[in-house]
Amino acid sequence: MADFKVLVVMGSDSDFPVMESCFKILQKFEIPFEARICSAHRSPYQAAQLASTAKASGFGVIIAAAGLAAHLPGVLAAYTILPVIGVPCKGGALNGVDALYAIVQMPTGIPVATVAIDGAANAAILAAQILALQNESLAQVLETYKKELEASVEKRNECLAEKLVSIGE
Ligand code: RP5
C-alpha cells in the first residue's frame, strides 16, 4: 500500500495498551510498520541509533509514545529529519499532562507533531496523511475514511431523532 513504512517506538511495554488504537489504524489502512520499545532514558544509545538509521531503513514517519518525563519523541527527532509524531501517554501523578508538556514544548529547530494525551489513533491517521502526500492509493483510503466519519455523524443524527421522538411519547 504505502511506499514507506512507519516506525512506532514506545518508551516502555507499559505504553502498549494506549498504542493499540494506533496499530489498529495502521493495519486498517494497510500501512506497513515496525514497532519497537526503546527508552530515551534507559536505552539512550539505542534510541539514537534507531532514529539515525530510520530514514535509510525505509521509514517515512516515526510515531513515538512515552509517558512521565516523556523525552523519547524529542530525542528521536533530534537524530532524524523524518517527521516525528509524539503521543503523550496518561499515567503517573500528573495523569499525562507532564508527558504532554514534555513532548509539545520542543525548542525551535526540532519539531515534534504532538497529538492529545493518549491520542494514539490520531497519530496513526496523521502519519497516514503525511505518507498519502506521495501515495495516491493511500490518499483514496483516507478519502473513504473521511466519508465513513461523515456517515457516522449522520447515523448519530438519526439516533438522536429517534431518542427525541421516544422522549415525547
Ligand atoms: C516512560 O515511562 C514510558 O514511556 C512509560 O510511559 C513510563 C513508565 O515506564 P515503565 O516504568 O512502566 O516501564 O519512559
Coordinates of C-alpha atoms and ligand atoms in Angstrom, one line a residue:
M1 CA 0.0 0.0 0.0
A2 CA 2.4 2.8 1.2
D3 CA 5.8 3.4 -0.3
F4 CA 7.2 4.0 3.2
K5 CA 7.0 2.1 6.5
V6 CA 6.0 3.7 9.8
L7 CA 8.3 3.3 12.8
V8 CA 6.4 3.1 16.0
V9 CA 8.5 3.5 19.1
M10 CA 7.3 3.1 22.7
G11 CA 9.2 4.1 25.8
S12 CA 8.0 1.0 27.6
D13 CA 5.9 -2.0 27.0
S14 CA 3.5 -0.4 29.5
D15 CA 2.6 2.0 26.7
F16 CA 1.2 -0.8 24.6
P17 CA -2.4 -0.5 25.8
V18 CA -2.5 3.1 24.7
M19 CA -0.9 2.4 21.4
E20 CA -3.2 -0.4 20.4
S21 CA -5.5 2.0 18.6
C22 CA -2.5 3.3 16.6
F23 CA -1.6 -0.2 15.5
K24 CA -5.3 -0.9 14.6
I25 CA -5.5 2.1 12.3
L26 CA -2.2 1.3 10.6
Q27 CA -3.5 -2.2 10.0
K28 CA -6.9 -0.9 8.8
F29 CA -5.1 1.4 6.3
E30 CA -2.7 -1.4 5.3
I31 CA 0.3 0.7 6.1
P32 CA 3.5 -1.3 6.8
F33 CA 5.0 -0.6 10.2
E34 CA 7.5 -1.8 12.7
A35 CA 7.2 -1.5 16.4
R36 CA 10.0 -1.2 18.9
I37 CA 10.4 -0.5 22.6
C38 CA 13.2 2.0 23.3
S39 CA 13.7 4.4 26.1
A40 CA 15.3 7.9 25.9
H41 CA 16.5 7.3 29.5
R42 CA 17.0 3.5 29.9
S43 CA 18.4 2.9 26.4
P44 CA 19.5 6.2 25.0
Y45 CA 22.2 4.9 22.7
Q46 CA 19.7 2.5 21.0
A47 CA 17.2 5.5 20.7
A48 CA 19.9 7.5 18.9
Q49 CA 20.8 4.6 16.6
L50 CA 17.2 3.8 15.8
A51 CA 16.4 7.4 14.8
S52 CA 19.7 7.9 12.9
T53 CA 19.1 4.9 10.7
A54 CA 15.3 5.1 10.3
K55 CA 15.3 7.0 7.0
A56 CA 17.8 4.7 5.4
S57 CA 15.8 1.8 6.7
G58 CA 12.8 2.9 4.6
F59 CA 10.7 4.6 7.2
G60 CA 8.8 7.7 6.2
V61 CA 7.4 8.8 9.6
I62 CA 8.2 8.0 13.2
I63 CA 5.5 7.8 15.9
A64 CA 6.9 7.9 19.4
A65 CA 4.9 7.3 22.6
A66 CA 6.0 8.0 26.1
G67 CA 4.7 8.9 29.5
L68 CA 6.0 10.8 32.5
A69 CA 9.2 12.8 31.6
A70 CA 8.5 11.9 28.0
H71 CA 11.7 12.8 26.2
L72 CA 11.6 9.9 23.7
P73 CA 9.9 11.7 20.8
G74 CA 12.2 14.8 21.1
V75 CA 15.3 12.7 21.3
L76 CA 14.3 10.7 18.2
A77 CA 13.5 14.0 16.4
A78 CA 17.0 15.2 17.3
Y79 CA 18.6 12.4 15.3
T80 CA 16.5 12.4 12.1
I81 CA 14.8 14.7 9.5
L82 CA 11.8 12.3 9.3
P83 CA 8.6 13.8 10.7
V84 CA 8.1 12.6 14.3
I85 CA 4.7 12.4 15.9
G86 CA 4.6 12.3 19.6
V87 CA 1.9 10.5 21.7
P88 CA 1.8 11.6 25.4
C89 CA 0.7 8.7 27.5
K90 CA -1.5 9.1 30.5
G91 CA -0.1 7.8 33.8
G92 CA 1.7 8.8 37.0
A93 CA 0.8 11.5 39.4
L94 CA 0.2 14.1 36.7
N95 CA -2.0 12.0 34.5
G96 CA -0.2 12.6 31.2
V97 CA 0.0 16.4 31.5
D98 CA 3.7 16.0 32.3
A99 CA 4.2 13.9 29.1
L100 CA 2.1 16.4 27.0
Y101 CA 4.2 19.3 28.1
A102 CA 7.5 17.4 27.7
I103 CA 6.6 16.4 24.1
V104 CA 4.9 19.5 22.8
Q105 CA 7.4 22.1 24.2
M106 CA 10.2 21.4 21.8
P107 CA 12.9 24.0 21.0
T108 CA 13.0 25.7 17.6
G109 CA 14.6 23.5 15.0
I110 CA 13.5 20.2 16.4
P111 CA 9.7 20.0 16.0
V112 CA 7.5 17.1 17.2
A113 CA 3.9 16.9 16.0
T114 CA 2.1 16.3 19.3
V115 CA -1.3 14.7 19.5
A116 CA -3.6 14.6 22.5
I117 CA -2.9 12.7 25.7
D118 CA -3.4 9.0 24.7
G119 CA -4.2 10.2 21.1
A120 CA -2.7 7.2 19.5
A121 CA -5.3 6.8 16.8
N122 CA -4.8 10.3 15.6
A123 CA -1.0 9.7 15.5
A124 CA -1.6 6.9 13.0
I125 CA -4.1 9.0 11.0
L126 CA -1.6 11.9 10.8
A127 CA 1.2 9.5 9.8
A128 CA -1.1 8.2 7.0
Q129 CA -1.9 11.7 5.8
I130 CA 1.8 12.5 5.6
L131 CA 2.6 9.4 3.6
A132 CA -0.5 10.0 1.4
L133 CA 1.1 13.1 0.1
Q134 CA 3.2 10.8 -2.1
N135 CA 0.8 7.8 -2.4
E136 CA -2.4 8.2 -4.3
S137 CA -3.9 4.9 -3.3
L138 CA -3.4 5.7 0.4
A139 CA -4.9 9.2 -0.3
Q140 CA -8.0 7.4 -1.6
V141 CA -8.1 5.2 1.5
L142 CA -8.1 8.4 3.6
E143 CA -10.9 10.0 1.5
T144 CA -13.0 6.9 2.1
Y145 CA -12.2 7.1 5.8
K146 CA -13.4 10.7 6.0
K147 CA -16.6 9.7 4.2
E148 CA -17.1 6.9 6.8
L149 CA -16.7 9.5 9.6
E150 CA -19.3 11.8 7.9
A151 CA -21.7 8.9 7.6
S152 CA -21.3 8.0 11.2
V153 CA -22.3 11.5 12.2
E154 CA -25.4 11.2 10.0
K155 CA -26.2 7.9 11.8
R156 CA -25.9 9.7 15.1
N157 CA -28.4 12.3 13.9
E158 CA -30.9 9.5 13.1
C159 CA -30.4 8.0 16.5
L160 CA -30.9 11.4 18.1
A161 CA -34.1 12.0 16.2
E162 CA -35.4 8.6 17.4
K163 CA -34.5 9.4 21.0
L164 CA -36.3 12.7 20.8
V165 CA -39.4 11.1 19.5
S166 CA -39.3 8.4 22.2
I167 CA -39.0 11.1 24.9
G168 CA -42.2 12.8 23.6
E169 CA -44.2 9.5 23.7
Ligands
RP5_1 C1 8.2 6.2 30.1 O1 7.9 5.9 31.4 C2 7.4 5.2 29.3 O2 7.1 5.7 28.1 C3 6.2 4.9 30.2 O3 5.1 5.6 29.8 C4 6.7 5.4 31.5 C5 6.7 4.2 32.6 O4 7.5 3.2 32.1 P1 7.6 1.8 32.9 O5 8.2 2.1 34.3 O6 6.2 1.3 33.0 O7 8.5 0.9 32.1 O8 9.5 6.2 29.8

